[in-house]
């Protein structure tokens, strides 16, 4: 079935439901995907309940009624056939109501996010072109490329005036000092977690509301270059996007705020922003600042556990994913990056392939997690797992054996 046909089929099915239990992954992509479909249902008089979760198992599903999963669910093989899934991870679910780019031969790791897939479904439910800005959160949040369906969605939104591209500093924040001091994607050595250094630089390159952009960029690059990767240095400045319909206008900033709220356990606030309520905007920015400070602390405090492979441990497993992103993409690495951290009674493992390295991390994480009584999966070059605490040593040993096999 083509992607358009799958989207149309799910759209028709959603419109037939009296009430839908919507569960979404807690990152920017998952929250945006669910919010897009909630907008579309609401506009057609549909009723729903939206909940944000860090993960999902079949046992977590509500007992009765229609269930829609956003940005997770594809990895589960034991979901009931009537569950609706909008996802972009490698698919194992075989139900009838499943919209996933991989099922149509499209790279869901790079060319279409869950939010993008949700946008295609929403367009089949009515004229929801104004929601394209939320689809952009999936591209940004999951570090995807503006290729394939991503490019088509973005280009159409620009043509319709819902997104406006411009050139600028590609760092989220409410001001230049915050953009530099709380930078985690990319992480900027010399400025991330260093507000005094950020303030000093801003004072030196600004004069009566004018900013010397060339001096700013030169100073950032000179400070970061000894430790930063080429992709980090090249990604500081570039195309940014204005979202005229959203409560935070700049796309990088909205993605960062929604993502931080979800991962910090305040997914309801992140979703409220995507549903265009600004009542908790100030609180959302405060949550974002605290979360990004925790990520920076995680990056700085990551302990390397093995000299042969980039295997790290962090004290706070809730930031493992973002720490893994930074270590893999913003520092020079010559092997896949694995970050392990404790979350409750389990350990979270985040695996990333740095630029130029290709390893099927989805298959690896799935296999190792299942062997250790856990659950794993994701994308080929970006995956994760949750394992029992008593299986940590076994997981580490089998991971090392698999990497060096």
XYZ file of C-alpha atoms in Angstrom:
405
model
C 0.000 0.000 0.000
C 1.288 3.477 -0.852
C 1.857 6.028 1.895
C -1.012 8.192 0.608
C -3.370 5.222 0.557
C -2.393 4.227 4.108
C -2.887 7.828 5.288
C -6.298 8.030 3.609
C -7.388 4.709 5.112
C -6.373 5.732 8.632
C -7.982 9.160 8.221
C -11.310 7.546 7.295
C -11.021 5.159 10.241
C -10.234 7.965 12.689
C -13.244 9.977 11.545
C -15.478 6.999 12.285
C -14.424 6.787 15.957
C -16.561 8.268 18.715
C -13.648 8.612 21.139
C -9.909 7.977 20.686
C -7.265 7.302 23.327
C -4.129 8.964 21.941
C -0.745 7.979 23.363
C 2.412 9.654 22.092
C 6.155 9.374 22.586
C 7.566 12.086 24.826
C 9.903 13.808 22.359
C 9.196 16.699 19.980
C 8.308 14.390 17.096
C 5.864 12.280 19.074
C 4.140 15.217 20.771
C 3.870 17.109 17.479
C 2.503 14.030 15.674
C -0.208 13.486 18.273
C -1.065 17.185 18.399
C -1.505 17.342 14.634
C -4.026 14.508 14.721
C -5.784 15.927 17.782
C -6.189 19.243 15.940
C -7.614 17.377 12.947
C -10.044 15.327 15.067
C -11.178 18.361 17.060
C -11.934 20.293 13.881
C -14.222 17.463 12.794
C -15.975 17.254 16.142
C -14.022 14.226 17.323
C -13.383 13.465 20.990
C -10.093 12.229 22.347
C -7.734 12.033 25.322
C -4.034 12.700 24.769
C -1.321 11.277 27.024
C 2.457 11.575 26.630
C 4.685 8.643 27.594
C 8.424 7.801 27.468
C 7.657 4.402 25.924
C 4.909 1.897 25.282
C 4.227 -1.810 25.714
C 1.113 -3.754 24.856
C 0.341 -4.005 28.574
C 0.140 -0.180 28.744
C -2.787 0.075 26.320
C -6.175 1.224 27.636
C -8.530 -1.689 28.076
C -11.431 -0.405 26.013
C -12.017 1.883 23.069
C -10.042 3.030 20.076
C -6.309 3.543 20.581
C -3.944 5.656 18.486
C -0.174 5.463 19.040
C 2.088 8.226 17.735
C 5.862 7.859 17.256
C 5.930 4.438 18.846
C 4.143 1.142 18.415
C 5.719 -0.002 15.150
C 8.335 -2.020 17.037
C 5.744 -4.108 18.904
C 4.801 -7.463 17.457
C 2.000 -8.240 19.914
C -0.228 -5.182 19.495
C -3.920 -5.920 18.871
C -4.743 -5.599 15.184
C -7.246 -2.804 15.753
C -4.701 -0.407 17.296
C -3.902 2.597 15.092
C -0.216 3.452 14.691
C 1.439 6.507 13.132
C 5.173 5.989 13.369
C 8.449 6.086 11.444
C 10.552 3.498 13.279
C 11.347 0.198 11.623
C 8.036 -1.693 11.515
C 7.207 -5.023 13.119
C 3.521 -4.379 13.849
C 1.281 -5.911 11.173
C -2.107 -4.336 11.940
C -4.388 -2.836 9.317
C -4.255 0.747 10.608
C -0.544 1.493 10.352
C 0.960 4.552 8.667
C 4.734 4.225 8.437
C 7.030 5.467 5.655
C 9.101 2.274 5.764
C 6.058 0.279 4.628
C 6.026 2.394 1.460
C 9.758 2.132 0.810
C 10.559 5.565 2.278
C 13.413 6.078 4.727
C 11.702 6.925 8.018
C 15.034 7.582 9.676
C 15.864 10.427 7.313
C 13.025 11.473 5.002
C 9.790 11.412 7.040
C 9.114 11.728 10.767
C 6.091 10.595 12.751
C 4.873 14.204 12.746
C 5.236 14.267 8.974
C 3.273 11.029 8.656
C 0.603 12.445 10.988
C 0.394 15.558 8.817
C -0.337 13.406 5.762
C -3.157 11.690 7.675
C -4.514 15.052 8.869
C -4.609 16.357 5.316
C -6.890 13.464 4.448
C -9.209 14.484 7.303
C -9.715 18.036 6.042
C -7.844 21.193 5.146
C -5.149 21.180 7.832
C -2.367 22.834 5.879
C -1.798 25.315 8.710
C -0.423 22.431 10.828
C 2.671 22.056 8.639
C 4.728 24.000 11.177
C 4.154 21.180 13.667
C 5.350 18.652 11.090
C 8.575 20.668 10.981
C 9.138 19.826 14.668
C 9.566 16.183 13.723
C 12.219 17.002 11.135
C 14.137 19.200 13.565
C 13.602 17.080 16.659
C 14.803 13.880 14.986
C 17.587 15.593 12.994
C 16.133 14.545 9.671
C 16.954 15.795 6.192
C 14.824 18.095 4.054
C 14.474 15.406 1.424
C 11.624 13.341 -0.009
C 8.277 13.862 1.766
C 9.924 16.219 4.285
C 10.875 18.547 1.446
C 7.424 18.278 -0.133
C 5.620 19.143 3.105
C 7.955 22.047 3.870
C 7.925 23.456 0.339
C 4.132 23.388 0.188
C 3.913 25.122 3.568
C 6.321 27.832 2.425
C 4.294 28.342 -0.748
C 1.109 28.633 1.329
C 2.695 31.109 3.747
C 2.563 28.922 6.859
C 6.361 28.648 7.139
C 8.880 31.374 6.297
C 12.559 30.418 5.830
C 15.355 32.817 6.732
C 19.045 32.742 7.620
C 20.248 32.919 11.186
C 21.791 31.297 14.228
C 20.383 27.766 14.473
C 20.309 27.680 18.272
C 17.075 27.714 20.325
C 16.585 30.284 23.056
C 15.003 33.577 24.036
C 18.142 35.610 23.496
C 21.718 35.265 22.347
C 23.154 34.541 25.803
C 20.655 31.756 26.394
C 21.180 30.388 22.889
C 24.898 29.979 23.575
C 24.844 28.966 27.236
C 22.163 26.296 26.781
C 23.353 24.943 23.431
C 23.120 21.147 23.334
C 22.330 20.477 19.696
C 24.934 21.362 18.762
C 26.963 21.341 21.960
C 29.465 24.208 21.868
C 32.637 23.704 23.929
C 33.534 26.970 25.608
C 29.948 28.270 25.724
C 27.505 25.443 26.542
C 26.983 25.595 30.301
C 29.122 28.754 30.514
C 26.751 31.743 30.873
C 29.551 34.103 31.866
C 31.502 33.265 28.713
C 28.323 33.656 26.662
C 27.589 37.069 28.177
C 31.151 38.226 27.605
C 31.029 37.226 23.939
C 27.663 38.880 23.395
C 28.951 42.102 24.944
C 31.948 42.063 22.618
C 30.041 41.506 19.370
C 27.004 43.737 19.971
C 26.776 47.509 19.938
C 23.533 49.421 20.431
C 21.321 46.587 19.200
C 23.586 45.819 16.246
C 25.407 42.504 16.152
C 28.627 41.735 14.307
C 27.570 38.344 12.969
C 30.934 37.538 11.387
C 32.781 38.178 14.634
C 30.216 36.157 16.585
C 30.551 33.127 14.344
C 34.320 33.384 14.189
C 34.621 33.488 17.967
C 32.276 30.520 18.408
C 34.144 28.432 15.833
C 37.574 29.276 17.261
C 36.468 28.310 20.764
C 34.715 25.088 19.733
C 36.993 23.862 16.940
C 39.541 21.915 19.041
C 36.850 19.500 20.263
C 33.886 19.903 17.925
C 33.093 17.913 14.786
C 32.909 19.515 11.351
C 29.130 19.003 11.222
C 28.761 20.929 14.481
C 30.756 23.887 13.230
C 28.825 23.947 9.962
C 25.448 23.671 11.686
C 25.666 26.762 13.879
C 24.431 29.117 11.158
C 21.975 28.315 8.395
C 18.316 28.196 7.449
C 15.809 28.769 10.221
C 12.020 28.813 9.960
C 9.364 31.209 11.218
C 6.045 29.593 12.199
C 3.433 32.294 12.060
C 0.618 30.143 13.497
C 2.416 28.702 16.553
C 2.859 30.077 20.085
C 6.656 30.087 19.628
C 7.485 31.569 16.249
C 10.963 30.114 15.674
C 10.911 26.423 14.751
C 14.180 25.437 16.448
C 12.994 27.020 19.685
C 9.542 25.442 19.608
C 11.059 22.025 18.908
C 13.489 22.434 21.812
C 10.806 23.553 24.261
C 8.339 20.800 23.348
C 11.103 18.186 23.448
C 12.398 19.336 26.836
C 8.936 19.448 28.389
C 8.191 15.921 27.222
C 11.454 14.420 28.383
C 11.298 16.265 31.711
C 7.948 14.637 32.494
C 5.809 17.621 31.513
C 4.474 16.319 28.229
C 1.101 17.925 28.940
C 2.738 21.357 28.762
C 4.586 20.469 25.577
C 1.341 19.269 24.011
C -0.507 22.401 25.120
C 1.989 24.505 23.160
C 1.440 22.390 20.057
C -2.306 22.784 20.609
C -1.664 26.544 20.479
C -2.241 27.448 24.107
C 0.265 29.932 25.502
C -0.907 29.821 29.129
C 2.126 27.780 30.280
C 4.697 29.247 27.901
C 6.839 30.855 30.596
C 6.834 27.646 32.647
C 7.752 25.702 29.508
C 10.819 27.874 28.939
C 11.873 27.387 32.570
C 11.526 23.617 32.209
C 13.571 23.806 29.013
C 16.378 25.699 30.709
C 16.568 23.163 33.551
C 16.434 20.193 31.207
C 19.124 21.521 28.889
C 21.330 22.281 31.895
C 20.899 18.631 32.912
C 21.891 17.502 29.409
C 25.009 19.681 29.503
C 25.890 18.223 32.905
C 25.376 14.762 31.425
C 27.680 15.480 28.494
C 30.391 16.825 30.773
C 30.022 14.061 33.325
C 29.743 11.123 30.924
C 32.171 8.389 32.005
C 33.809 6.313 29.312
C 33.521 2.646 30.243
C 35.704 1.111 27.530
C 38.664 2.458 25.576
C 37.939 0.311 22.523
C 34.398 1.536 21.880
C 32.570 4.762 22.705
C 30.577 3.324 25.614
C 29.605 5.907 28.242
C 27.639 6.035 31.492
C 25.637 9.002 32.765
C 24.169 9.499 36.219
C 20.752 10.590 34.926
C 19.292 8.167 32.417
C 16.554 10.618 31.429
C 19.115 12.624 29.420
C 20.876 9.601 27.866
C 19.311 10.141 24.460
C 20.386 13.774 24.134
C 23.825 13.041 25.579
C 24.261 10.289 22.993
C 23.235 12.687 20.211
C 25.828 15.221 21.329
C 28.648 12.734 21.846
C 28.016 11.135 18.453
C 27.421 14.242 16.366
C 29.247 17.098 18.069
C 32.518 15.390 18.969
C 34.900 13.441 16.788
C 34.178 9.705 17.154
C 35.476 6.676 15.259
C 32.924 4.114 16.459
C 29.216 3.948 17.338
C 28.317 5.734 20.578
C 26.423 4.001 23.404
C 25.200 5.869 26.499
C 23.793 4.035 29.524
C 21.907 5.631 32.412
C 19.564 4.573 35.188
C 15.858 5.401 34.922
C 13.819 4.099 37.842
C 14.348 0.360 38.208
C 15.753 0.003 34.682
C 18.622 1.228 32.564
C 18.159 3.242 29.406
C 20.618 2.692 26.563
C 20.904 5.141 23.665
C 22.914 4.150 20.598
C 24.031 6.460 17.799
C 26.129 6.207 14.641
C 28.364 9.256 14.135
C 28.612 10.691 10.608
C 30.436 8.271 8.328
C 29.722 5.160 10.428
C 26.969 2.734 9.490
C 25.810 -0.062 11.788
C 22.331 -1.546 12.120
C 21.690 -0.292 15.641
C 17.974 -1.125 15.501
C 18.657 -4.821 15.060
C 21.491 -4.742 17.596
C 19.511 -2.984 20.324
C 16.464 -5.164 19.735
C 18.460 -8.390 19.947
C 20.524 -7.436 22.991
C 17.583 -5.977 24.901
C 15.426 -9.039 24.348
C 18.273 -11.268 25.506
C 18.446 -9.221 28.713
C 14.732 -9.168 29.475
C 14.129 -5.729 28.004
C 12.851 -3.952 24.922
C 14.798 -2.252 22.148
C 14.617 -0.883 18.628
C 14.384 2.382 16.738
C 16.202 3.330 13.548
C 19.175 1.821 11.783
C 21.608 4.553 12.863
C 19.732 5.811 15.948
C 18.242 3.351 18.407
C 17.738 2.592 22.074
C 16.800 0.001 24.661
C 15.437 -0.427 28.177
C 16.859 -3.314 30.237
C 16.457 -4.641 33.765
C 19.005 -3.376 36.278
C 20.178 -6.880 37.126
C 21.033 -7.468 33.452
C 23.334 -4.470 33.014
C 26.630 -6.370 33.212
C 25.390 -9.001 30.782
C 24.192 -6.312 28.379
C 27.553 -4.539 28.457
C 29.440 -7.760 27.822
C 27.221 -8.827 24.935
C 27.378 -5.338 23.469
C 31.178 -5.405 23.399
C 31.167 -8.867 21.872
C 28.704 -7.764 19.178
C 30.668 -4.637 18.259
C 33.932 -6.527 17.961
C 32.470 -9.634 16.316
